PDB file of C-alpha atoms in Angstrom:
ATOM      1  CA  MET A  20     -25.456 -32.569  -4.368  1.00 48.00           C
ATOM      2  CA  ALA A  21     -22.354 -30.359  -4.224  1.00 52.00           C
ATOM      3  CA  LYS A  22     -18.903 -31.838  -4.570  1.00 52.00           C
ATOM      4  CA  SER A  23     -16.477 -31.659  -1.692  1.00 55.00           C
ATOM      5  CA  PRO A  24     -13.394 -29.498  -2.308  1.00 56.00           C
ATOM      6  CA  VAL A  25     -10.388 -31.275  -3.745  1.00 54.00           C
ATOM      7  CA  ILE A  26      -7.442 -31.385  -1.367  1.00 53.00           C
ATOM      8  CA  THR A  27      -4.029 -31.247  -2.995  1.00 57.00           C
ATOM      9  CA  VAL A  28      -2.260 -34.581  -2.779  1.00 62.00           C
ATOM     10  CA  GLY A  29       0.315 -34.697  -0.020  1.00 68.00           C
ATOM     11  CA  ARG A  30      -1.142 -31.821   2.003  1.00 74.00           C
ATOM     12  CA  SER A  31      -3.288 -32.128   5.083  1.00 81.00           C
ATOM     13  CA  LEU A  32      -6.510 -30.158   5.445  1.00 82.00           C
ATOM     14  CA  PRO A  33      -4.970 -27.510   7.786  1.00 84.00           C
ATOM     15  CA  GLN A  34      -2.074 -26.992   5.345  1.00 84.00           C
ATOM     16  CA  HIS A  35      -4.544 -26.663   2.477  1.00 82.00           C
ATOM     17  CA  VAL A  36      -6.674 -24.119   4.387  1.00 83.00           C
ATOM     18  CA  CYS A  37      -3.571 -22.102   5.370  1.00 81.00           C
ATOM     19  CA  GLY A  38      -2.503 -22.053   1.716  1.00 81.00           C
ATOM     20  CA  LEU A  39      -5.939 -20.785   0.659  1.00 81.00           C
ATOM     21  CA  VAL A  40      -5.867 -18.039   3.308  1.00 78.00           C
ATOM     22  CA  LYS A  41      -2.373 -16.938   2.183  1.00 77.00           C
ATOM     23  CA  ASP A  42      -3.652 -16.729  -1.406  1.00 76.00           C
ATOM     24  CA  VAL A  43      -6.678 -14.598  -0.474  1.00 76.00           C
ATOM     25  CA  VAL A  44      -5.514 -12.378   2.423  1.00 75.00           C
ATOM     26  CA  PRO A  45      -2.863  -9.826   1.354  1.00 77.00           C
ATOM     27  CA  PRO A  46       0.275  -9.617   3.502  1.00 82.00           C
ATOM     28  CA  MET A  47       0.748  -6.763   5.942  1.00 84.00           C
ATOM     29  CA  HIS A  48       3.465  -4.148   5.493  1.00 83.00           C
ATOM     30  CA  ALA A  49       6.227  -4.404   8.091  1.00 86.00           C
ATOM     31  CA  ALA A  50       5.586  -0.830   9.283  1.00 86.00           C
ATOM     32  CA  GLY A  51       2.131  -1.848  10.536  1.00 88.00           C
ATOM     33  CA  ARG A  52       3.246  -4.749  12.718  1.00 90.00           C
ATOM     34  CA  PRO A  53       4.075  -2.635  15.818  1.00 93.00           C
ATOM     35  CA  PHE A  54       0.625  -1.017  15.708  1.00 93.00           C
ATOM     36  CA  VAL A  55      -1.184  -4.352  15.396  1.00 91.00           C
ATOM     37  CA  ALA A  56       1.022  -5.879  18.108  1.00 92.00           C
ATOM     38  CA  GLY A  57       0.256  -2.928  20.401  1.00 92.00           C
ATOM     39  CA  ALA A  58      -3.489  -3.339  19.938  1.00 91.00           C
ATOM     40  CA  LEU A  59      -3.268  -7.078  20.579  1.00 90.00           C
ATOM     41  CA  THR A  60      -1.095  -6.489  23.676  1.00 91.00           C
ATOM     42  CA  LEU A  61      -3.695  -4.117  25.099  1.00 87.00           C
ATOM     43  CA  GLY A  62      -6.285  -6.789  24.447  1.00 85.00           C
ATOM     44  CA  MET A  63      -4.259  -9.366  26.354  1.00 85.00           C
ATOM     45  CA  PHE A  64      -4.040  -7.093  29.407  1.00 84.00           C
ATOM     46  CA  GLY A  65      -7.763  -6.402  29.279  1.00 78.00           C
ATOM     47  CA  TRP A  66      -8.816  -9.976  28.442  1.00 75.00           C
ATOM     48  CA  ARG A  67     -11.124 -10.222  31.472  1.00 81.00           C
ATOM     49  CA  TYR A  68     -13.123  -7.229  30.285  1.00 82.00           C
ATOM     50  CA  GLY A  69     -15.215  -7.930  27.211  1.00 81.00           C
ATOM     51  CA  TRP A  70     -15.267  -4.325  26.020  1.00 85.00           C
ATOM     52  CA  ALA A  71     -11.447  -4.082  26.116  1.00 84.00           C
ATOM     53  CA  ARG A  72     -11.042  -7.410  24.342  1.00 87.00           C
ATOM     54  CA  ARG A  73     -13.507  -6.502  21.578  1.00 89.00           C
ATOM     55  CA  THR A  74     -12.097  -2.994  21.143  1.00 91.00           C
ATOM     56  CA  SER A  75      -8.509  -4.217  20.848  1.00 91.00           C
ATOM     57  CA  LEU A  76      -9.435  -6.971  18.384  1.00 90.00           C
ATOM     58  CA  VAL A  77     -11.388  -4.535  16.210  1.00 92.00           C
ATOM     59  CA  ALA A  78      -8.509  -2.036  16.355  1.00 92.00           C
ATOM     60  CA  ALA A  79      -5.964  -4.735  15.454  1.00 91.00           C
ATOM     61  CA  GLY A  80      -8.118  -5.884  12.527  1.00 88.00           C
ATOM     62  CA  ALA A  81      -8.609  -2.329  11.257  1.00 89.00           C
ATOM     63  CA  LEU A  82      -4.882  -1.609  11.521  1.00 89.00           C
ATOM     64  CA  ALA A  83      -4.016  -4.854   9.719  1.00 87.00           C
ATOM     65  CA  LEU A  84      -6.389  -3.881   6.895  1.00 84.00           C
ATOM     66  CA  PHE A  85      -4.950  -0.363   6.766  1.00 84.00           C
ATOM     67  CA  PHE A  86      -1.351  -1.607   6.479  1.00 85.00           C
ATOM     68  CA  ARG A  87      -2.012  -4.381   3.967  1.00 83.00           C
ATOM     69  CA  ALA A  88       0.457  -4.562   1.080  1.00 81.00           C
ATOM     70  CA  PRO A  89      -1.028  -6.538  -1.798  1.00 80.00           C
ATOM     71  CA  LYS A  90       1.383  -8.025  -4.287  1.00 79.00           C
ATOM     72  CA  ARG A  91       1.488  -6.200  -7.608  1.00 79.00           C
ATOM     73  CA  VAL A  92       3.142  -7.410 -10.781  1.00 80.00           C
ATOM     74  CA  PRO A  93       4.445  -4.403 -12.738  1.00 78.00           C
ATOM     75  CA  PRO A  94       4.558  -4.527 -16.526  1.00 80.00           C
ATOM     76  CA  THR A  95       7.845  -5.564 -18.098  1.00 80.00           C
ATOM     77  CA  SER A  96       7.517  -3.166 -21.040  1.00 81.00           C
ATOM     78  CA  VAL A  97      10.427  -0.783 -21.509  1.00 76.00           C
ATOM     79  CA  GLY A  98       9.387   2.773 -20.626  1.00 74.00           C
ATOM     80  CA  ALA A  99       6.169   1.755 -18.843  1.00 79.00           C
ATOM     81  CA  VAL A 100       4.946   4.030 -16.044  1.00 81.00           C
ATOM     82  CA  VAL A 101       2.714   2.500 -13.378  1.00 82.00           C
ATOM     83  CA  ALA A 102       0.462   4.091 -10.776  1.00 80.00           C
ATOM     84  CA  PRO A 103       2.397   4.832  -7.566  1.00 81.00           C
ATOM     85  CA  ALA A 104      -0.629   4.133  -5.346  1.00 80.00           C
ATOM     86  CA  ASP A 105      -3.941   2.289  -5.322  1.00 82.00           C
ATOM     87  CA  GLY A 106      -6.930   4.569  -5.677  1.00 81.00           C
ATOM     88  CA  VAL A 107      -9.059   6.365  -8.234  1.00 85.00           C
ATOM     89  CA  VAL A 108      -7.719   8.553 -11.024  1.00 84.00           C
ATOM     90  CA  ALA A 109      -9.154  11.956 -10.110  1.00 85.00           C
ATOM     91  CA  ILE A 110      -7.598  14.361 -12.622  1.00 83.00           C
ATOM     92  CA  VAL A 111      -5.840  13.969 -15.956  1.00 84.00           C
ATOM     93  CA  ASP A 112      -4.636  17.335 -17.240  1.00 86.00           C
ATOM     94  CA  GLU A 113      -1.560  19.401 -17.960  1.00 86.00           C
ATOM     95  CA  SER A 114       0.280  21.461 -15.377  1.00 82.00           C
ATOM     96  CA  VAL A 115       3.526  23.379 -15.011  1.00 84.00           C
ATOM     97  CA  PRO A 116       5.791  21.352 -12.678  1.00 81.00           C
ATOM     98  CA  PRO A 117       7.304  23.013  -9.590  1.00 80.00           C
ATOM     99  CA  ALA A 118      10.399  25.078 -10.432  1.00 80.00           C
ATOM    100  CA  GLU A 119      12.485  23.075  -7.917  1.00 80.00           C
ATOM    101  CA  LEU A 120      12.256  19.989 -10.152  1.00 81.00           C
ATOM    102  CA  GLU A 121      13.995  21.795 -13.024  1.00 79.00           C
ATOM    103  CA  LEU A 122      11.643  20.324 -15.642  1.00 80.00           C
ATOM    104  CA  GLY A 123      11.065  23.600 -17.483  1.00 81.00           C
ATOM    105  CA  ASP A 124       8.172  26.050 -17.677  1.00 86.00           C
ATOM    106  CA  ASP A 125       6.064  24.185 -20.229  1.00 84.00           C
ATOM    107  CA  PRO A 126       2.896  22.388 -19.054  1.00 84.00           C
ATOM    108  CA  LEU A 127       3.405  18.624 -18.809  1.00 81.00           C
ATOM    109  CA  PRO A 128       0.843  15.797 -18.511  1.00 81.00           C
ATOM    110  CA  ARG A 129      -0.295  15.229 -14.918  1.00 79.00           C
ATOM    111  CA  VAL A 130      -2.304  12.370 -13.433  1.00 80.00           C
ATOM    112  CA  SER A 131      -3.699  12.826  -9.909  1.00 81.00           C
ATOM    113  CA  ILE A 132      -4.759   9.807  -7.862  1.00 83.00           C
ATOM    114  CA  ALA A 133      -7.232  10.125  -4.985  1.00 84.00           C
ATOM    115  CA  VAL A 134      -6.484   7.596  -2.240  1.00 83.00           C
ATOM    116  CA  SER A 135      -9.118   6.762   0.359  1.00 82.00           C
ATOM    117  CA  VAL A 136      -8.669   5.197   3.786  1.00 77.00           C
ATOM    118  CA  LEU A 137      -9.999   1.919   2.373  1.00 79.00           C
ATOM    119  CA  ASP A 138      -7.186   1.681  -0.208  1.00 80.00           C
ATOM    120  CA  PRO A 139      -3.882   0.012   0.752  1.00 79.00           C
ATOM    121  CA  TYR A 140      -1.499   2.615   2.143  1.00 71.00           C
ATOM    122  CA  VAL A 141       1.524   1.601   0.087  1.00 74.00           C
ATOM    123  CA  HIS A 142       3.292   3.902  -2.352  1.00 77.00           C
ATOM    124  CA  ARG A 143       5.489   2.477  -5.068  1.00 79.00           C
ATOM    125  CA  ALA A 144       8.021   3.889  -7.502  1.00 79.00           C
ATOM    126  CA  PRO A 145       6.205   4.439 -10.812  1.00 82.00           C
ATOM    127  CA  VAL A 146       9.363   3.977 -12.924  1.00 82.00           C
ATOM    128  CA  ALA A 147      12.807   2.469 -12.549  1.00 83.00           C
ATOM    129  CA  GLY A 148      15.433   5.131 -12.078  1.00 84.00           C
ATOM    130  CA  ARG A 149      17.333   7.440  -9.756  1.00 87.00           C
ATOM    131  CA  VAL A 150      15.700  10.082  -7.557  1.00 85.00           C
ATOM    132  CA  ALA A 151      17.417  13.305  -8.658  1.00 84.00           C
ATOM    133  CA  VAL A 152      15.516  16.047  -6.790  1.00 83.00           C
ATOM    134  CA  VAL A 153      13.007  16.086  -3.909  1.00 84.00           C
ATOM    135  CA  ALA A 154      11.104  19.303  -3.209  1.00 82.00           C
ATOM    136  CA  HIS A 155       8.918  19.550  -0.107  1.00 79.00           C
ATOM    137  CA  GLU A 156       6.819  22.588   0.706  1.00 75.00           C
ATOM    138  CA  GLU A 157       5.787  23.214   4.293  1.00 77.00           C
ATOM    139  CA  ASP A 158       2.201  21.954   4.727  1.00 73.00           C
ATOM    140  CA  GLY A 159       2.112  21.137   1.030  1.00 71.00           C
ATOM    141  CA  PRO A 160       2.735  18.293  -1.380  1.00 74.00           C
ATOM    142  CA  THR A 161       6.090  16.651  -1.941  1.00 77.00           C
ATOM    143  CA  ALA A 162       7.343  16.621  -5.523  1.00 80.00           C
ATOM    144  CA  MET A 163      10.261  14.667  -6.941  1.00 81.00           C
ATOM    145  CA  ARG A 164      12.090  14.143 -10.182  1.00 82.00           C
ATOM    146  CA  ILE A 165      13.177  10.644 -11.175  1.00 83.00           C
ATOM    147  CA  GLU A 166      15.678  10.136 -13.960  1.00 84.00           C
ATOM    148  CA  THR A 167      15.346   6.836 -15.811  1.00 83.00           C
ATOM    149  CA  PRO A 168      18.378   4.888 -17.080  1.00 83.00           C
ATOM    150  CA  ASP A 169      17.524   6.238 -20.575  1.00 83.00           C
ATOM    151  CA  GLY A 170      17.962   9.827 -19.323  1.00 82.00           C
ATOM    152  CA  VAL A 171      14.253  10.721 -19.308  1.00 80.00           C
ATOM    153  CA  ALA A 172      13.185  12.969 -16.401  1.00 81.00           C
ATOM    154  CA  ILE A 173       9.794  12.242 -14.848  1.00 80.00           C
ATOM    155  CA  GLY A 174       8.180  14.489 -12.257  1.00 79.00           C
ATOM    156  CA  LEU A 175       6.011  13.143  -9.471  1.00 76.00           C
TER     157      LEU A 175
END
């Protein structure tokens, strides 16, 4: 016979369940709250109609999943570079950085990350530092140069 789950002393069952849900379900990014609230509001106005209620609840759930922001613990090593987004490493090669970043004409290591719709849509700073240059091409990628406190320039 299976054991019943142990409830932490001093906490009621609803408090324990809420704590478990908070540990498992990642929080939502603040930018997604208006979209989820809009979908739920449409569902409240169409509550009498089953199709409107179901559609708005599915849309709110999908938007909440899209805007989730899982907690990440970056490494504390000096000089560590972390991935700026969740996804799959697609390409590891060398490439000449855009001239606007003023990183020279020599090929530098490049890591490309492919992000799907199912990955959390949160981008993080890969290193601690100051954004020195941002170069944006029309209908193209945005590149930037970050200068670390040690004076190292990193192109993104």
